[in-house]
Coordinates of C-alpha atoms in Angstrom, one line a residue:
X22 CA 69.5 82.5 111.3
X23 CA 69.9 86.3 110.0
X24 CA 73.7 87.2 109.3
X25 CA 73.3 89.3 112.0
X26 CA 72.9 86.4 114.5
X27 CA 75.4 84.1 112.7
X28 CA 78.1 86.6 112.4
X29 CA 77.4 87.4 116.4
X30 CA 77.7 84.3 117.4
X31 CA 80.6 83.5 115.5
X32 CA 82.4 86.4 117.4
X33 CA 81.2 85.2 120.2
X34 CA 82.5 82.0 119.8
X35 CA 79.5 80.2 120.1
X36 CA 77.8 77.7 117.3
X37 CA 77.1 79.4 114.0
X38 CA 75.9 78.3 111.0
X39 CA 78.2 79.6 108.2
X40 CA 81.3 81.4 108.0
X41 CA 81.4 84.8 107.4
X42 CA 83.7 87.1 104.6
X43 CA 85.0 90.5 104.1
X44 CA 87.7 91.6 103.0
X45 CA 89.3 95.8 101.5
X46 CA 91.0 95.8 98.3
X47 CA 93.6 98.5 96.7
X48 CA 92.9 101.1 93.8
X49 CA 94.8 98.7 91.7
X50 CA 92.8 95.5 92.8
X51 CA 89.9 97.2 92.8
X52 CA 90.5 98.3 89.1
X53 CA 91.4 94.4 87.7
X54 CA 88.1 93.4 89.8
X55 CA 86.5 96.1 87.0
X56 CA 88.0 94.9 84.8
X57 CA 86.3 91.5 84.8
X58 CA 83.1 92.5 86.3
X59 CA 82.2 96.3 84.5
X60 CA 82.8 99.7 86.5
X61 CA 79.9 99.9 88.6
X62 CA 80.0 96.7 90.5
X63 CA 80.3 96.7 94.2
X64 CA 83.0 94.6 95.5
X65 CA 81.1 94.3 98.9
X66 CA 77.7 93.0 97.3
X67 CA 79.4 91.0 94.2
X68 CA 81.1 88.9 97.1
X69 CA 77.9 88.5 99.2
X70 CA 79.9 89.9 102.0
X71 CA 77.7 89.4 105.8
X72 CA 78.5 92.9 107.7
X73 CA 77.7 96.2 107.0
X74 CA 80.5 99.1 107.5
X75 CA 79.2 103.0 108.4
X76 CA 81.6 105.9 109.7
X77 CA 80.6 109.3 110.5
X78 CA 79.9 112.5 108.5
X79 CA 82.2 114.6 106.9
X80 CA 82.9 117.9 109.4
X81 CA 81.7 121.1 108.7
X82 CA 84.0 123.2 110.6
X83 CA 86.3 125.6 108.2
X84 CA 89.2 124.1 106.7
X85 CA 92.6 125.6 107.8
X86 CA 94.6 126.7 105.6
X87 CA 96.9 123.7 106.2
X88 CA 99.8 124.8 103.8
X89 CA 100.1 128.7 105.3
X90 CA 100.2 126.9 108.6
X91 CA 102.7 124.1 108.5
X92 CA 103.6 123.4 104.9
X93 CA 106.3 125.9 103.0
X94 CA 106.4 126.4 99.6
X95 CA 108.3 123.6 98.3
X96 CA 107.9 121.1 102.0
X97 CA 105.4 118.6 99.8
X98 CA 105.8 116.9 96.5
X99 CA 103.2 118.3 93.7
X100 CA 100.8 115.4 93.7
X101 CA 100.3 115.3 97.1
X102 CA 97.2 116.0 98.7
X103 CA 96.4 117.6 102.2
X104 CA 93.5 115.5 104.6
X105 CA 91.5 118.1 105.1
X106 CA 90.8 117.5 108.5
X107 CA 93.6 116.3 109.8
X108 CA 95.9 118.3 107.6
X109 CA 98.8 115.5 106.8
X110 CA 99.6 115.4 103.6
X111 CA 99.3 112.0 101.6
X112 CA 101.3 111.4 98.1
X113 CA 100.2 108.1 96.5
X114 CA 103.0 106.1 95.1
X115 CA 101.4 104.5 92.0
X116 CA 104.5 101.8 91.8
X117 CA 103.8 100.2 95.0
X118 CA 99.9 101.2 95.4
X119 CA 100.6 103.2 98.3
X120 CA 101.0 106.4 99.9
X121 CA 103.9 108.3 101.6
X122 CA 102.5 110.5 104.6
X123 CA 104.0 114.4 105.4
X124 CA 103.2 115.6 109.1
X125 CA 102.2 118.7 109.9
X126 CA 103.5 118.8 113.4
X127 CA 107.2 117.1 112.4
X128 CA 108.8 120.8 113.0
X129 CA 106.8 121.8 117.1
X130 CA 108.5 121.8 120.1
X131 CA 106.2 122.5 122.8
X132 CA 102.6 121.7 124.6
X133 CA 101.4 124.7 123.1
X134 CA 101.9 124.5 119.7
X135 CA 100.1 120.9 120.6
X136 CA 97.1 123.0 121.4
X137 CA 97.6 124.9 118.7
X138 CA 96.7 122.5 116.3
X139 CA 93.2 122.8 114.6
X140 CA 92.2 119.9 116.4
X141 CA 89.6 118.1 114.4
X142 CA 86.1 117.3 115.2
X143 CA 85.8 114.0 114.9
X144 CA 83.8 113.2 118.3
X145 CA 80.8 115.6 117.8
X146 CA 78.0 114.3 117.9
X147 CA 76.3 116.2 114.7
X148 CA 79.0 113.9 112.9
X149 CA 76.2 111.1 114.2
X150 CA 73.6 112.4 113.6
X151 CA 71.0 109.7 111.5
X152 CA 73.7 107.1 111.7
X153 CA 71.4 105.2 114.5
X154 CA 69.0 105.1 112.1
X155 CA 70.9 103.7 109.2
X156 CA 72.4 101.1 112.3
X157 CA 68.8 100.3 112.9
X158 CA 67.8 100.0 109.4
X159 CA 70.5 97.6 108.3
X160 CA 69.9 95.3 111.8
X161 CA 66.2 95.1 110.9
X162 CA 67.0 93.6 107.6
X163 CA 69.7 91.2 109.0
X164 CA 73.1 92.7 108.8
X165 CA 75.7 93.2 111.6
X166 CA 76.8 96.7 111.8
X167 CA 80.5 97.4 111.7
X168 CA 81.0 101.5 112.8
X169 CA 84.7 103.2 113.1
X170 CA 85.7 103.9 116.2
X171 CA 88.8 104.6 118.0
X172 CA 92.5 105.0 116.3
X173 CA 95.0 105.0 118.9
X174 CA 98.9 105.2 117.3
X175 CA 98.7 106.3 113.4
X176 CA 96.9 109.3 113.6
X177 CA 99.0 110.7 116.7
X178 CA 102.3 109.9 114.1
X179 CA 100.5 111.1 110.6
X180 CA 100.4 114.2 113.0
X181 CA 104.4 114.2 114.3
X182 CA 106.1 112.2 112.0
X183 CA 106.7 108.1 112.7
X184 CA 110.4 108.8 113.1
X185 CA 110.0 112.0 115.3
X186 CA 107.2 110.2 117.8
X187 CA 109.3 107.4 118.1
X188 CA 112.0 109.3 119.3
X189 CA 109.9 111.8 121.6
X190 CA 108.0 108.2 123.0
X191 CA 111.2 106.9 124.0
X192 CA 112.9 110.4 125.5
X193 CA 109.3 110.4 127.3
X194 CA 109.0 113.9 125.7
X195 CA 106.3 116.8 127.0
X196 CA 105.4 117.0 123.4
X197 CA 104.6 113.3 123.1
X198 CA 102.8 112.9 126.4
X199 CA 100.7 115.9 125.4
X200 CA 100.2 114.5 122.2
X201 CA 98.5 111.7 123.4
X202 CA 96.6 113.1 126.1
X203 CA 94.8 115.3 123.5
X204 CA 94.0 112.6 121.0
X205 CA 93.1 110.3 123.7
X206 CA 89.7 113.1 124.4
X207 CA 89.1 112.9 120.8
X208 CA 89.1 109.3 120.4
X209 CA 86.9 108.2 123.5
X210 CA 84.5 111.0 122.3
X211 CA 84.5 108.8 119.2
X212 CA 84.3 105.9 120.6
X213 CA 80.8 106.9 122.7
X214 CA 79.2 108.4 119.8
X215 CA 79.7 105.2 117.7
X216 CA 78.5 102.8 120.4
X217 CA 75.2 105.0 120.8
X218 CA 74.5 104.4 117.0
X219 CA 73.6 100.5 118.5
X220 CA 76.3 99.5 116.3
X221 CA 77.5 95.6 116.9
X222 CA 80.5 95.5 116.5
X223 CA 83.4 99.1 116.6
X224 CA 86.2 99.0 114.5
X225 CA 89.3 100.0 116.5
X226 CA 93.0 99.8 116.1
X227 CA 96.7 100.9 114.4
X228 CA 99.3 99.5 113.3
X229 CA 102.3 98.7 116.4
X230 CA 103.8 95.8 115.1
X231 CA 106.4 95.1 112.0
X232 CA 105.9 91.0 110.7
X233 CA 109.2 90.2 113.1
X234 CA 107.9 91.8 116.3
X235 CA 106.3 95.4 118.0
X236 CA 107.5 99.0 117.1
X237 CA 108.6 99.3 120.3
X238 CA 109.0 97.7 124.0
X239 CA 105.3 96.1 125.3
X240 CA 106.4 98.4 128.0
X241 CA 106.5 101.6 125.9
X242 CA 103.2 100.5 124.7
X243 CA 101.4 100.1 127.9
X244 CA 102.6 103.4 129.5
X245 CA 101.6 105.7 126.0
X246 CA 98.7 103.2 124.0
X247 CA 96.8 101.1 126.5
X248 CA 95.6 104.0 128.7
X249 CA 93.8 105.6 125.5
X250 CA 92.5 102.0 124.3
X251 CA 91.3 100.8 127.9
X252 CA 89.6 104.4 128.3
X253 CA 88.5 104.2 124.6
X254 CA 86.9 100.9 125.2
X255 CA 85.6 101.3 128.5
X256 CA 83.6 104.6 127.1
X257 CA 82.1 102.6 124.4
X258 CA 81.1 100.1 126.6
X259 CA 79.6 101.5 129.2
X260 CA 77.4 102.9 126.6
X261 CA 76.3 99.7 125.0
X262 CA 77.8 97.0 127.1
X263 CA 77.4 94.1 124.6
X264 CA 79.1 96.2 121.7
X265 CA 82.3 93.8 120.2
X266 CA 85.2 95.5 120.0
X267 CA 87.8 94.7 116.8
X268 CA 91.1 95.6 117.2
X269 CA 93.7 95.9 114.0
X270 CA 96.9 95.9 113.4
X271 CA 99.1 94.4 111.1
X272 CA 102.4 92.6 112.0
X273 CA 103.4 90.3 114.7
X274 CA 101.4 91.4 118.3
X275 CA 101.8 88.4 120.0
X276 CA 103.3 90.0 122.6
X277 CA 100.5 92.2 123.1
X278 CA 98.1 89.8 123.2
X279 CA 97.2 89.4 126.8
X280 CA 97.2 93.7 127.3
X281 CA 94.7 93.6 124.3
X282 CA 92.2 91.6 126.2
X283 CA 92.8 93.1 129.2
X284 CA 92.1 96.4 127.5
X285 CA 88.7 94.7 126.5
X286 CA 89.5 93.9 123.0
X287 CA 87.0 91.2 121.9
X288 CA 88.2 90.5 117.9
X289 CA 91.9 90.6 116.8
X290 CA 92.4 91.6 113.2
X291 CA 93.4 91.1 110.7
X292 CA 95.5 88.0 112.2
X293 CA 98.9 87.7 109.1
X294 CA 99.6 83.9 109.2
X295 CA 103.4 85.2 107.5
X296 CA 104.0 87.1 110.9
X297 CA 102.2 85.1 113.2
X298 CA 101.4 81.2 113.8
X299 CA 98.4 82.2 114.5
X300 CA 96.8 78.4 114.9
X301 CA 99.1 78.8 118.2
X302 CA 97.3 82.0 119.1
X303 CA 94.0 80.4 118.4
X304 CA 94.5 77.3 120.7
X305 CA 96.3 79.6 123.2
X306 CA 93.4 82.4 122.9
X307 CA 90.6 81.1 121.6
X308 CA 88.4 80.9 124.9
X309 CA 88.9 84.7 125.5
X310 CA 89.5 86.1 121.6
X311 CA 88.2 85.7 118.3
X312 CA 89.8 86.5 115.6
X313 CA 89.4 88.0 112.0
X314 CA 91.1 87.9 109.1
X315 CA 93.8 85.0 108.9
X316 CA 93.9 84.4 105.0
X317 CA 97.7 85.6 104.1
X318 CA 98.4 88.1 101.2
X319 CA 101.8 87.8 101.0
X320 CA 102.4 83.8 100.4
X321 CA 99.7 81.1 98.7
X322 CA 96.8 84.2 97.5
X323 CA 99.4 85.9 95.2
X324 CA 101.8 83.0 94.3
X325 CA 99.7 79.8 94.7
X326 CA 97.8 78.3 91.9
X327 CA 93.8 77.9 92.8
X328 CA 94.2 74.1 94.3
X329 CA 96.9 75.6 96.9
X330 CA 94.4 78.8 97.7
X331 CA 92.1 76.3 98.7
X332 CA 93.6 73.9 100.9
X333 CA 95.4 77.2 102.4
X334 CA 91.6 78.4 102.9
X335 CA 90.0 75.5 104.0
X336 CA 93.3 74.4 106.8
X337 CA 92.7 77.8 108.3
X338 CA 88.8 77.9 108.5
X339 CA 89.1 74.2 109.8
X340 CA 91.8 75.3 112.1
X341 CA 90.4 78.8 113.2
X342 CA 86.3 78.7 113.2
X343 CA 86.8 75.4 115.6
X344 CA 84.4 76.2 118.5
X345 CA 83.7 80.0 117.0
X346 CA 86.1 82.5 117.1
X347 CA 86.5 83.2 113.6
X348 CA 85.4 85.9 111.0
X349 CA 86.4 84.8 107.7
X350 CA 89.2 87.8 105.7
X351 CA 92.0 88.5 103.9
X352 CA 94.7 89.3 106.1
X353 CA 95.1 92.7 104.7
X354 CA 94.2 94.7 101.6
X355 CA 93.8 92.4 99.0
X356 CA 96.6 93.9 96.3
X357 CA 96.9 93.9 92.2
X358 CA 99.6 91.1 93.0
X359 CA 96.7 88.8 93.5
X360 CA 94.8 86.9 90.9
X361 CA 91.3 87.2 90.1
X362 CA 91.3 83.6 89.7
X363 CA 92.8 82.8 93.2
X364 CA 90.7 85.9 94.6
X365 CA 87.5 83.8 93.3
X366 CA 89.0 80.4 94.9
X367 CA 89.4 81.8 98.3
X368 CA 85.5 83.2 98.0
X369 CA 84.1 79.9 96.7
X370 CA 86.0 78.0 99.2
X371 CA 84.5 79.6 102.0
X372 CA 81.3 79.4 100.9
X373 CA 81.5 75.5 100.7
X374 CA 80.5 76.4 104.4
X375 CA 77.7 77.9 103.7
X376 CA 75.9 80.5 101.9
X377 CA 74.2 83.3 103.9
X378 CA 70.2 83.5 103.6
X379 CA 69.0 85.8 100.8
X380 CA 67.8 89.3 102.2

C-alpha cells in the first residue's frame, strides 16, 4: 500500500495499514529542531511525514501602495510588515512567537469602500498554473496531495478588524454582509481551481471557536459562514467529486459539528483534546467524520516527561484510528515550549504503528 492509499483510506475510515503524521511548527520550534539537527534539515522529511502540501503562486498584479491607502504615518508599529496582497499588516511578537494583525479596512463605512478594496487575486487561475502537474507528479510516486483552499472567517477580519466585524456581524451591518458576499466569490474561485489540480485532499477552515465555546451564536454562524463554506465546498466538489475536504479550527466547535458535515466537511482539524473530549466526538461522529490532529500542545507534549507523551499518544491513536477516521497531528503548531525529547516520543510512538513504505 502507497501512502497515498493508506492515508485515503484512513480518511475514509476504512482499514489502513499505518497511521499517518504531520504536524507545523513555530519560528522558535523550528529553530531548537536546528539546533539539534543542523540548518538545512527539513522538518517535513526528517519526520517521514505521509502527505504532501502545495498552495498557489505568488500574484503578479501591482502591489498597492497599502500604507498611502489605509495606513497613516504613525497607524503601525515599526517592525511591522504589510501582506502584500492582502494588505494587513502583521507585527511578530517575539515573547510569545506570535503576531499582532492591523486591518486595513478597521476605519470604512460603507459597501463602496468594500469594493474599493484592491481585492486580491487569489482565484485566478494563472495562480494554478503547473500545480496539476506537481499534484500528478507527487500522486505517481505515492503521496496524498494536500492543496489550500478556502478561508472563510480570518481573512474577512485581518481585513476589518476582529473587534469591528464582530460588532458589524451582530448589528447585521451592510458593511459586514458586503464583506462577506465579496470574499465568498474569491474563496469558491479558490476552491475550484485547487480541486482541478486533482488534489486529494483541500485544506479549508478559520478559527470560530475560543477552548470554552464559539465566537459567536451557531446561529450567527450559519446565517454569515455556512453559506460561503457550503458554496465553497460544493464548488470544489462538483469539480472533483471524491476530493476530502479538511476543515480547521482551533477551540471548542462541538456545537458546530453537525453544520460542518452538513456543509460537506469530510476531516475536522486539528481536533484540541484541552477544549474538546474529543473521544466523545469520535464515538458520536466517527461514522460520518474523521478527524485529524488530536495530540494536545497545551498539557502532556510540553509538561509531561517522555513515558506520559506516550501513553497520551498511544490512548488517543487507540481511541481515535478505531475503525479509521484518524490522521495522526499535533493539535496545533508545535511551540518552543515543547521538548525535543517529548517532540521525538510522540513521533516514535506513532510509528510503533507502522512505518510508511520507502519511496
Amino acid at each position: 500500500m502507497t501512502r497515498r492509499e493508506n492515508m485515503l483510506r484512513a480518511a475514509r475510515r476504512q482499514e489502513h495499514q499505518w497511521i499517518t503524521l504531520d504536524f507545523g511548527m513555530s519560528p522558535k520550534a523550528l529553530a531548537a529542531f536546528h539546533a539539534m539537527t543542523g540548518p538545512e534539515v527539513n522538518h517535513c522529511e526528517y519526520f517521514n511525514f505521509d502527505g504532501q502540501w502545495l498552495g498557489a503562486k505568488a500574484s503578479n498584479q501591482a502591489v498597492p501602495d497599502w500604507k498611502k491607502l489605509y495606513f497613516p504615518e504613525g497607524s503601525i508599529p515599526d517592525n511591522a510588515v504589510i501582506d502584500p496582497e492582502w494588505g494587513y499588516a502583521e507585527a511578530y511578537l517575539e515573547e510569545t512567537d506570535d503576531a499582532s494583525i492591523f486591518p486595513p479596512l478597521r476605519n470604512i463605512s460603507t459597501e463602496r469602500e468594500v469594493d474599493e478594496y484592491p481585492w486580491p487575486d487569489v482565484g485566478m487561475a494563472y495562480r494554478y498554473e503547473g500545480l496539476a502537474g506537481k499534484v500528478n507528479e507527487f500522486q505517481e510516486a505515492g503521496y496524498p496531495v494536500f492543496v489550500s483552499g478556502s478561508d472563510f472567517f480570518e481573512s474577512i477580519w485581518h481585513l476589518r478588524g476582529f473587534d469591528t466585524l464582530m460588532l458589524d456581524m451582530a448589528e447585521g451591518s451592510a458593511v459586514a454582509k458586503h464583506l462577506f458576499m465579496r470574499m465568498s466569490e474569491i474563496q469558491i474561485r479558490r476552491a475550484e481551481q485547487a480541486a482541478r489540480t486533482g488534489a486529494d485532499i483541500l485544506q479549508t477552515g478559520s478559527d470560530v471557536a475560543t477552548q470554552r465555546g464559539l465566537l459567536m451564536s451557531p446561529a450567527m454562524w450559519r446565517e454569515y459562514i455556512f453559506p460561503m463554506m457550503r458554496d465553497c465546498i460544493a464548488a470544489a466538489k462538483r469539480i472533483k467529486p471524491d476530493i476530502l475536504v479538511l476543515y480547521h479550527s482551533c477551540g471548542n466547535v462541538t456545537d458546530l459539528i453537525d453544520g460542518l458535515i452538513e456543509a460537506g466537511v469530510d476531516i475536522l482539524d486539528p481536533c484540541q483534546p484541552e477544549a474538546m473530549d474529543i473521544f466523545e466526538l469520535k464515538r458520536r461522529y466517527g461514522k460520518v467524520l474523521s478527524f485529524h490532529g488530536g495530540i494536545g500542545v497545551q498539557s502532556v507534549l510540553p509538561f509531561g516527561d517522555t513515558q506520559e507523551v506516550r501513553d497520551m499518544v498511544r490512548k488517543t491513536i487507540d481511541i481515535m484510528a478505531e475503525g479509521g477516521g484518524y490522521l495522526c497531528g499535533a493539535s496545533h503548531t508545535i511551540r518552543h515550549e515543547i521538548p525535543m525529547e517529548n517532540l521525538l516520543a510522540f513521533v516514535e510512538t506513532v510509528r510503533e504503528y507502522g512505518e510508511p513504505p520507502e519511496n
